[in-house]
mmCIF file of C-alpha atoms in Angstrom:
data_model
loop_
_atom_site.group_PDB
_atom_site.id
_atom_site.type_symbol
_atom_site.label_atom_id
_atom_site.label_comp_id
_atom_site.label_asym_id
_atom_site.label_seq_id
_atom_site.Cartn_x
_atom_site.Cartn_y
_atom_site.Cartn_z
ATOM 1 C CA UNK A 1 80.435 -34.407 33.705
ATOM 2 C CA UNK A 2 81.122 -37.386 31.407
ATOM 3 C CA UNK A 3 83.610 -36.253 28.763
ATOM 4 C CA UNK A 4 81.875 -38.474 26.194
ATOM 5 C CA UNK A 5 78.553 -36.667 26.630
ATOM 6 C CA UNK A 6 78.202 -33.294 24.873
ATOM 7 C CA UNK A 7 76.985 -30.621 27.276
ATOM 8 C CA UNK A 8 75.276 -27.313 26.513
ATOM 9 C CA UNK A 9 75.998 -24.099 28.411
ATOM 10 C CA UNK A 10 72.797 -22.415 29.635
ATOM 11 C CA UNK A 11 72.466 -18.952 31.089
ATOM 12 C CA UNK A 12 69.910 -18.867 33.916
ATOM 13 C CA UNK A 13 68.679 -15.580 35.380
ATOM 14 C CA UNK A 14 66.038 -14.544 37.886
ATOM 15 C CA UNK A 15 64.860 -10.987 38.580
ATOM 16 C CA UNK A 16 63.165 -10.645 41.963
ATOM 17 C CA UNK A 17 61.568 -7.268 41.200
ATOM 18 C CA UNK A 18 59.434 -8.766 38.425
ATOM 19 C CA UNK A 19 59.576 -12.338 39.778
ATOM 20 C CA UNK A 20 60.555 -13.486 36.285
ATOM 21 C CA UNK A 21 63.102 -15.936 34.918
ATOM 22 C CA UNK A 22 64.928 -16.434 31.643
ATOM 23 C CA UNK A 23 66.750 -19.639 30.696
ATOM 24 C CA UNK A 24 68.557 -19.808 27.352
ATOM 25 C CA UNK A 25 71.479 -21.229 25.409
ATOM 26 C CA UNK A 26 73.231 -20.595 22.105
ATOM 27 C CA UNK A 27 71.314 -22.398 19.359
ATOM 28 C CA UNK A 28 74.605 -23.084 17.586
ATOM 29 C CA UNK A 29 75.877 -25.153 20.529
ATOM 30 C CA UNK A 30 72.843 -27.419 20.333
ATOM 31 C CA UNK A 31 73.254 -27.681 16.561
ATOM 32 C CA UNK A 32 76.914 -28.664 16.938
ATOM 33 C CA UNK A 33 76.147 -31.210 19.677
ATOM 34 C CA UNK A 34 73.362 -32.818 17.633
ATOM 35 C CA UNK A 35 75.177 -32.514 14.335
ATOM 36 C CA UNK A 36 72.234 -30.779 12.677
ATOM 37 C CA UNK A 37 71.424 -27.216 11.627
ATOM 38 C CA UNK A 38 68.934 -25.284 13.770
ATOM 39 C CA UNK A 39 66.824 -23.737 11.039
ATOM 40 C CA UNK A 40 63.435 -23.391 12.709
ATOM 41 C CA UNK A 41 62.842 -22.830 16.399
ATOM 42 C CA UNK A 42 59.407 -23.725 17.714
ATOM 43 C CA UNK A 43 58.046 -21.167 20.203
ATOM 44 C CA UNK A 44 55.168 -22.416 22.329
ATOM 45 C CA UNK A 45 53.165 -20.651 25.031
ATOM 46 C CA UNK A 46 52.697 -23.334 27.677
ATOM 47 C CA UNK A 47 50.444 -21.196 29.882
ATOM 48 C CA UNK A 48 49.596 -17.509 30.237
ATOM 49 C CA UNK A 49 52.953 -16.829 31.938
ATOM 50 C CA UNK A 50 55.363 -19.263 30.258
ATOM 51 C CA UNK A 51 56.944 -19.414 26.804
ATOM 52 C CA UNK A 52 59.257 -22.232 25.731
ATOM 53 C CA UNK A 53 61.509 -22.545 22.676
ATOM 54 C CA UNK A 54 62.564 -25.943 21.327
ATOM 55 C CA UNK A 55 63.618 -27.720 18.143
ATOM 56 C CA UNK A 56 62.412 -30.980 16.650
ATOM 57 C CA UNK A 57 64.819 -33.627 15.372
ATOM 58 C CA UNK A 58 63.439 -36.233 12.987
ATOM 59 C CA UNK A 59 64.689 -39.687 13.977
ATOM 60 C CA UNK A 60 62.836 -41.455 11.186
ATOM 61 C CA UNK A 61 60.231 -43.243 13.258
ATOM 62 C CA UNK A 62 59.978 -40.504 15.882
ATOM 63 C CA UNK A 63 60.399 -36.775 16.430
ATOM 64 C CA UNK A 64 62.579 -35.834 19.395
ATOM 65 C CA UNK A 65 62.121 -32.343 20.798
ATOM 66 C CA UNK A 66 65.079 -30.563 22.397
ATOM 67 C CA UNK A 67 64.721 -27.710 24.882
ATOM 68 C CA UNK A 68 66.408 -24.390 23.992
ATOM 69 C CA UNK A 69 64.944 -21.629 26.172
ATOM 70 C CA UNK A 70 62.138 -20.577 28.494
ATOM 71 C CA UNK A 71 60.736 -17.363 29.927
ATOM 72 C CA UNK A 72 58.587 -17.695 33.050
ATOM 73 C CA UNK A 73 56.646 -15.054 35.005
ATOM 74 C CA UNK A 74 55.710 -15.341 38.674
ATOM 75 C CA UNK A 75 58.310 -17.981 39.499
ATOM 76 C CA UNK A 76 58.550 -17.603 43.286
ATOM 77 C CA UNK A 77 54.864 -16.731 43.719
ATOM 78 C CA UNK A 78 53.868 -19.897 41.889
ATOM 79 C CA UNK A 79 56.366 -22.073 43.762
ATOM 80 C CA UNK A 80 54.882 -21.007 47.127
ATOM 81 C CA UNK A 81 51.584 -22.599 46.129
ATOM 82 C CA UNK A 82 52.931 -25.711 44.455
ATOM 83 C CA UNK A 83 52.388 -24.333 40.944
ATOM 84 C CA UNK A 84 55.971 -24.667 39.737
ATOM 85 C CA UNK A 85 55.637 -25.638 36.117
ATOM 86 C CA UNK A 86 57.878 -28.383 34.747
ATOM 87 C CA UNK A 87 58.619 -26.649 31.462
ATOM 88 C CA UNK A 88 62.346 -27.301 31.408
ATOM 89 C CA UNK A 89 64.747 -30.185 32.052
ATOM 90 C CA UNK A 90 65.164 -31.060 35.764
ATOM 91 C CA UNK A 91 68.769 -29.834 35.989
ATOM 92 C CA UNK A 92 67.768 -26.377 34.724
ATOM 93 C CA UNK A 93 64.658 -26.326 36.889
ATOM 94 C CA UNK A 94 66.724 -27.069 40.004
ATOM 95 C CA UNK A 95 69.261 -24.400 39.062
ATOM 96 C CA UNK A 96 66.515 -21.825 38.635
ATOM 97 C CA UNK A 97 64.915 -22.741 41.967
ATOM 98 C CA UNK A 98 68.256 -22.292 43.738
ATOM 99 C CA UNK A 99 68.433 -18.739 42.364
ATOM 100 C CA UNK A 100 64.855 -18.028 43.414
ATOM 101 C CA UNK A 101 65.282 -19.353 46.944
ATOM 102 C CA UNK A 102 68.592 -17.527 47.343
ATOM 103 C CA UNK A 103 66.821 -14.345 46.327
ATOM 104 C CA UNK A 104 64.006 -14.976 48.811
ATOM 105 C CA UNK A 105 66.425 -15.672 51.669
ATOM 106 C CA UNK A 106 68.296 -12.452 50.998
ATOM 107 C CA UNK A 107 65.166 -10.359 50.466
ATOM 108 C CA UNK A 108 65.238 -8.751 53.903
ATOM 109 C CA UNK A 109 68.785 -7.477 53.397
ATOM 110 C CA UNK A 110 68.462 -6.610 49.731
ATOM 111 C CA UNK A 111 69.122 -2.984 48.812
ATOM 112 C CA UNK A 112 66.867 -0.999 46.504
ATOM 113 C CA UNK A 113 69.585 -1.085 43.847
ATOM 114 C CA UNK A 114 69.990 -4.869 44.190
ATOM 115 C CA UNK A 115 66.267 -5.420 43.641
ATOM 116 C CA UNK A 116 66.641 -4.146 40.076
ATOM 117 C CA UNK A 117 69.470 -6.574 39.314
ATOM 118 C CA UNK A 118 69.030 -10.113 38.042
ATOM 119 C CA UNK A 119 70.610 -13.054 39.808
ATOM 120 C CA UNK A 120 72.524 -15.077 37.218
ATOM 121 C CA UNK A 121 74.325 -18.366 36.965
ATOM 122 C CA UNK A 122 75.532 -20.881 34.389
ATOM 123 C CA UNK A 123 74.400 -24.501 34.102
ATOM 124 C CA UNK A 124 75.939 -27.195 31.922
ATOM 125 C CA UNK A 125 73.347 -29.708 30.736
ATOM 126 C CA UNK A 126 74.114 -32.931 28.848
ATOM 127 C CA UNK A 127 72.423 -32.754 25.475
ATOM 128 C CA UNK A 128 70.678 -36.059 26.221
ATOM 129 C CA UNK A 129 68.810 -34.383 29.119
ATOM 130 C CA UNK A 130 67.404 -31.730 26.795
ATOM 131 C CA UNK A 131 65.156 -34.324 25.173
ATOM 132 C CA UNK A 132 64.837 -37.165 27.654
ATOM 133 C CA UNK A 133 63.483 -37.638 30.245
ATOM 134 C CA UNK A 134 62.187 -34.081 29.744
ATOM 135 C CA UNK A 135 59.185 -33.549 27.496
ATOM 136 C CA UNK A 136 57.007 -30.490 27.070
ATOM 137 C CA UNK A 137 53.652 -30.591 28.890
ATOM 138 C CA UNK A 138 50.631 -31.260 26.714
ATOM 139 C CA UNK A 139 49.490 -27.999 25.156
ATOM 140 C CA UNK A 140 45.758 -27.492 25.812
ATOM 141 C CA UNK A 141 43.443 -24.504 25.612
ATOM 142 C CA UNK A 142 40.159 -24.809 27.438
ATOM 143 C CA UNK A 143 37.127 -24.313 25.164
ATOM 144 C CA UNK A 144 35.401 -20.936 25.010
ATOM 145 C CA UNK A 145 32.273 -22.077 26.858
ATOM 146 C CA UNK A 146 34.359 -23.118 29.909
ATOM 147 C CA UNK A 147 36.247 -19.818 29.911
ATOM 148 C CA UNK A 148 33.038 -17.794 29.670
ATOM 149 C CA UNK A 149 31.399 -19.751 32.471
ATOM 150 C CA UNK A 150 34.348 -19.248 34.830
ATOM 151 C CA UNK A 151 34.680 -15.564 33.927
ATOM 152 C CA UNK A 152 30.984 -14.957 34.624
ATOM 153 C CA UNK A 153 31.216 -16.773 37.973
ATOM 154 C CA UNK A 154 34.361 -14.835 38.964
ATOM 155 C CA UNK A 155 32.695 -11.553 38.033
ATOM 156 C CA UNK A 156 29.677 -12.290 40.244
ATOM 157 C CA UNK A 157 31.853 -13.474 43.140
ATOM 158 C CA UNK A 158 34.151 -10.426 42.999
ATOM 159 C CA UNK A 159 31.087 -8.150 43.058
ATOM 160 C CA UNK A 160 29.757 -10.053 46.083
ATOM 161 C CA UNK A 161 33.036 -9.531 47.957
ATOM 162 C CA UNK A 162 33.132 -5.855 46.914
ATOM 163 C CA UNK A 163 29.587 -5.357 48.190
ATOM 164 C CA UNK A 164 30.469 -7.059 51.456
ATOM 165 C CA UNK A 165 33.515 -4.822 51.852
ATOM 166 C CA UNK A 166 31.306 -1.722 51.727
ATOM 167 C CA UNK A 167 29.117 -2.863 54.622
ATOM 168 C CA UNK A 168 29.752 -1.838 58.250
ATOM 169 C CA UNK A 169 32.720 -3.536 59.951
ATOM 170 C CA UNK A 170 33.933 -5.669 57.036
ATOM 171 C CA UNK A 171 36.962 -7.873 57.525
ATOM 172 C CA UNK A 172 40.151 -6.253 56.168
ATOM 173 C CA UNK A 173 40.653 -9.107 53.689
ATOM 174 C CA UNK A 174 37.416 -8.555 51.749
ATOM 175 C CA UNK A 175 38.701 -5.747 49.469
ATOM 176 C CA UNK A 176 41.911 -7.707 48.776
ATOM 177 C CA UNK A 177 39.957 -10.831 47.850
ATOM 178 C CA UNK A 178 37.636 -8.834 45.599
ATOM 179 C CA UNK A 179 40.628 -7.237 43.844
ATOM 180 C CA UNK A 180 42.459 -10.545 43.419
ATOM 181 C CA UNK A 181 39.356 -12.173 41.919
ATOM 182 C CA UNK A 182 39.014 -9.260 39.509
ATOM 183 C CA UNK A 183 42.679 -9.574 38.467
ATOM 184 C CA UNK A 184 42.215 -13.319 38.009
ATOM 185 C CA UNK A 185 39.206 -12.600 35.812
ATOM 186 C CA UNK A 186 41.185 -10.116 33.692
ATOM 187 C CA UNK A 187 44.070 -12.546 33.182
ATOM 188 C CA UNK A 188 41.696 -15.387 32.389
ATOM 189 C CA UNK A 189 39.980 -13.321 29.710
ATOM 190 C CA UNK A 190 43.357 -12.363 28.194
ATOM 191 C CA UNK A 191 44.705 -15.939 28.290
ATOM 192 C CA UNK A 192 42.173 -17.252 25.763
ATOM 193 C CA UNK A 193 41.815 -20.666 27.398
ATOM 194 C CA UNK A 194 45.385 -21.067 28.673
ATOM 195 C CA UNK A 195 46.063 -21.853 32.355
ATOM 196 C CA UNK A 196 46.825 -18.788 34.517
ATOM 197 C CA UNK A 197 49.087 -20.037 37.361
ATOM 198 C CA UNK A 198 50.470 -16.618 38.382
ATOM 199 C CA UNK A 199 47.005 -15.068 38.747
ATOM 200 C CA UNK A 200 45.866 -18.174 40.632
ATOM 201 C CA UNK A 201 48.809 -17.786 43.038
ATOM 202 C CA UNK A 202 47.920 -14.158 43.734
ATOM 203 C CA UNK A 203 44.311 -15.080 44.437
ATOM 204 C CA UNK A 204 45.354 -17.954 46.702
ATOM 205 C CA UNK A 205 47.550 -15.534 48.643
ATOM 206 C CA UNK A 206 44.590 -13.196 49.205
ATOM 207 C CA UNK A 207 42.269 -16.032 50.220
ATOM 208 C CA UNK A 208 44.535 -17.174 53.060
ATOM 209 C CA UNK A 209 43.977 -13.818 54.797
ATOM 210 C CA UNK A 210 40.245 -14.456 55.156
ATOM 211 C CA UNK A 211 38.842 -14.976 58.674
ATOM 212 C CA UNK A 212 38.219 -18.497 59.971
ATOM 213 C CA UNK A 213 34.467 -17.919 59.892
ATOM 214 C CA UNK A 214 34.595 -17.467 56.112
ATOM 215 C CA UNK A 215 36.443 -20.705 55.386
ATOM 216 C CA UNK A 216 33.307 -22.460 54.129
ATOM 217 C CA UNK A 217 33.483 -19.952 51.254
ATOM 218 C CA UNK A 218 37.212 -19.362 50.770
ATOM 219 C CA UNK A 219 38.373 -23.008 50.949
ATOM 220 C CA UNK A 220 36.203 -24.240 48.047
ATOM 221 C CA UNK A 221 36.986 -21.038 46.120
ATOM 222 C CA UNK A 222 40.696 -21.746 46.586
ATOM 223 C CA UNK A 223 40.250 -25.301 45.308
ATOM 224 C CA UNK A 224 38.304 -24.021 42.316
ATOM 225 C CA UNK A 225 40.814 -21.368 41.278
ATOM 226 C CA UNK A 226 43.668 -23.884 41.486
ATOM 227 C CA UNK A 227 41.960 -25.753 38.645
ATOM 228 C CA UNK A 228 42.580 -22.647 36.509
ATOM 229 C CA UNK A 229 46.337 -23.225 36.801
ATOM 230 C CA UNK A 230 46.009 -26.512 34.921
ATOM 231 C CA UNK A 231 44.686 -27.730 31.604
ATOM 232 C CA UNK A 232 42.001 -29.853 33.286
ATOM 233 C CA UNK A 233 38.303 -29.126 32.755
ATOM 234 C CA UNK A 234 37.119 -25.855 34.289
ATOM 235 C CA UNK A 235 33.412 -26.776 34.414
ATOM 236 C CA UNK A 236 33.509 -27.798 38.081
ATOM 237 C CA UNK A 237 35.416 -24.607 38.981
ATOM 238 C CA UNK A 238 32.605 -22.450 37.585
ATOM 239 C CA UNK A 239 30.028 -24.419 39.588
ATOM 240 C CA UNK A 240 32.014 -24.068 42.832
ATOM 241 C CA UNK A 241 32.466 -20.319 42.306
ATOM 242 C CA UNK A 242 28.741 -19.844 41.705
ATOM 243 C CA UNK A 243 27.920 -21.767 44.889
ATOM 244 C CA UNK A 244 30.446 -19.641 46.848
ATOM 245 C CA UNK A 245 28.766 -16.486 45.629
ATOM 246 C CA UNK A 246 25.366 -17.784 46.821
ATOM 247 C CA UNK A 247 26.843 -18.584 50.255
ATOM 248 C CA UNK A 248 28.335 -15.116 50.493
ATOM 249 C CA UNK A 249 25.071 -13.419 49.541
ATOM 250 C CA UNK A 250 23.182 -15.455 52.148
ATOM 251 C CA UNK A 251 25.624 -14.255 54.793
ATOM 252 C CA UNK A 252 25.196 -10.609 53.795
ATOM 253 C CA UNK A 253 21.399 -10.829 53.805
ATOM 254 C CA UNK A 254 21.345 -12.526 57.207
ATOM 255 C CA UNK A 255 20.207 -15.923 55.919
ATOM 256 C CA UNK A 256 23.467 -17.612 56.875
ATOM 257 C CA UNK A 257 26.257 -17.526 59.493
ATOM 258 C CA UNK A 258 27.630 -14.095 60.320
ATOM 259 C CA UNK A 259 31.141 -13.245 59.142
#
């Protein structure tokens, strides 16, 4: 580490039992490094599972924002499906991922007592990296009409899978898919327009268990639910989910390919 560059000591922890992470530093260290008091900390919910704390420093013609802390739920689950959120400086993100992957590698030999313990490490980050090139993702809530449309489509699709699961000789994955869609719906309603990457990851995990013959339904559904992990428009997701429900109903009523 360059002795001329002030560095901040961060505590990084990951708990495999809850699949959650906490990254934080002492506010006073940042204040000393920047030569300013840390009077007000801005807390921002980046998505349904992620909260970030930062401070703004007025540079006259610009406002620089410096990272202080983050709490993230569903870290390893999200990373499996490419939904790792870039809500912290790269050095801290890489440190956290090393803890997560170490935990996953050791999972098979982990004792019951170990599963309740957090994996912890320390990372020193140059204060310059806390503001640049890192910047917080754009904070967007999807409008109410998009949320309602997706929730209604998810409700209908989960009912269709539940009905299919009650028929003779259903595939084992049908109840799991129905449950995951219902959980996604619940989280989406609670998130009030925020992305829901953890719930999306759980649903994606259930969808991959579907039989090959159902891929014309599950593949587009998977693509649609991945939109719900981002701040992009959700209008197309609702349309895809409605079409998937119609395909599923046609199969159950014998007007389409058998599952």
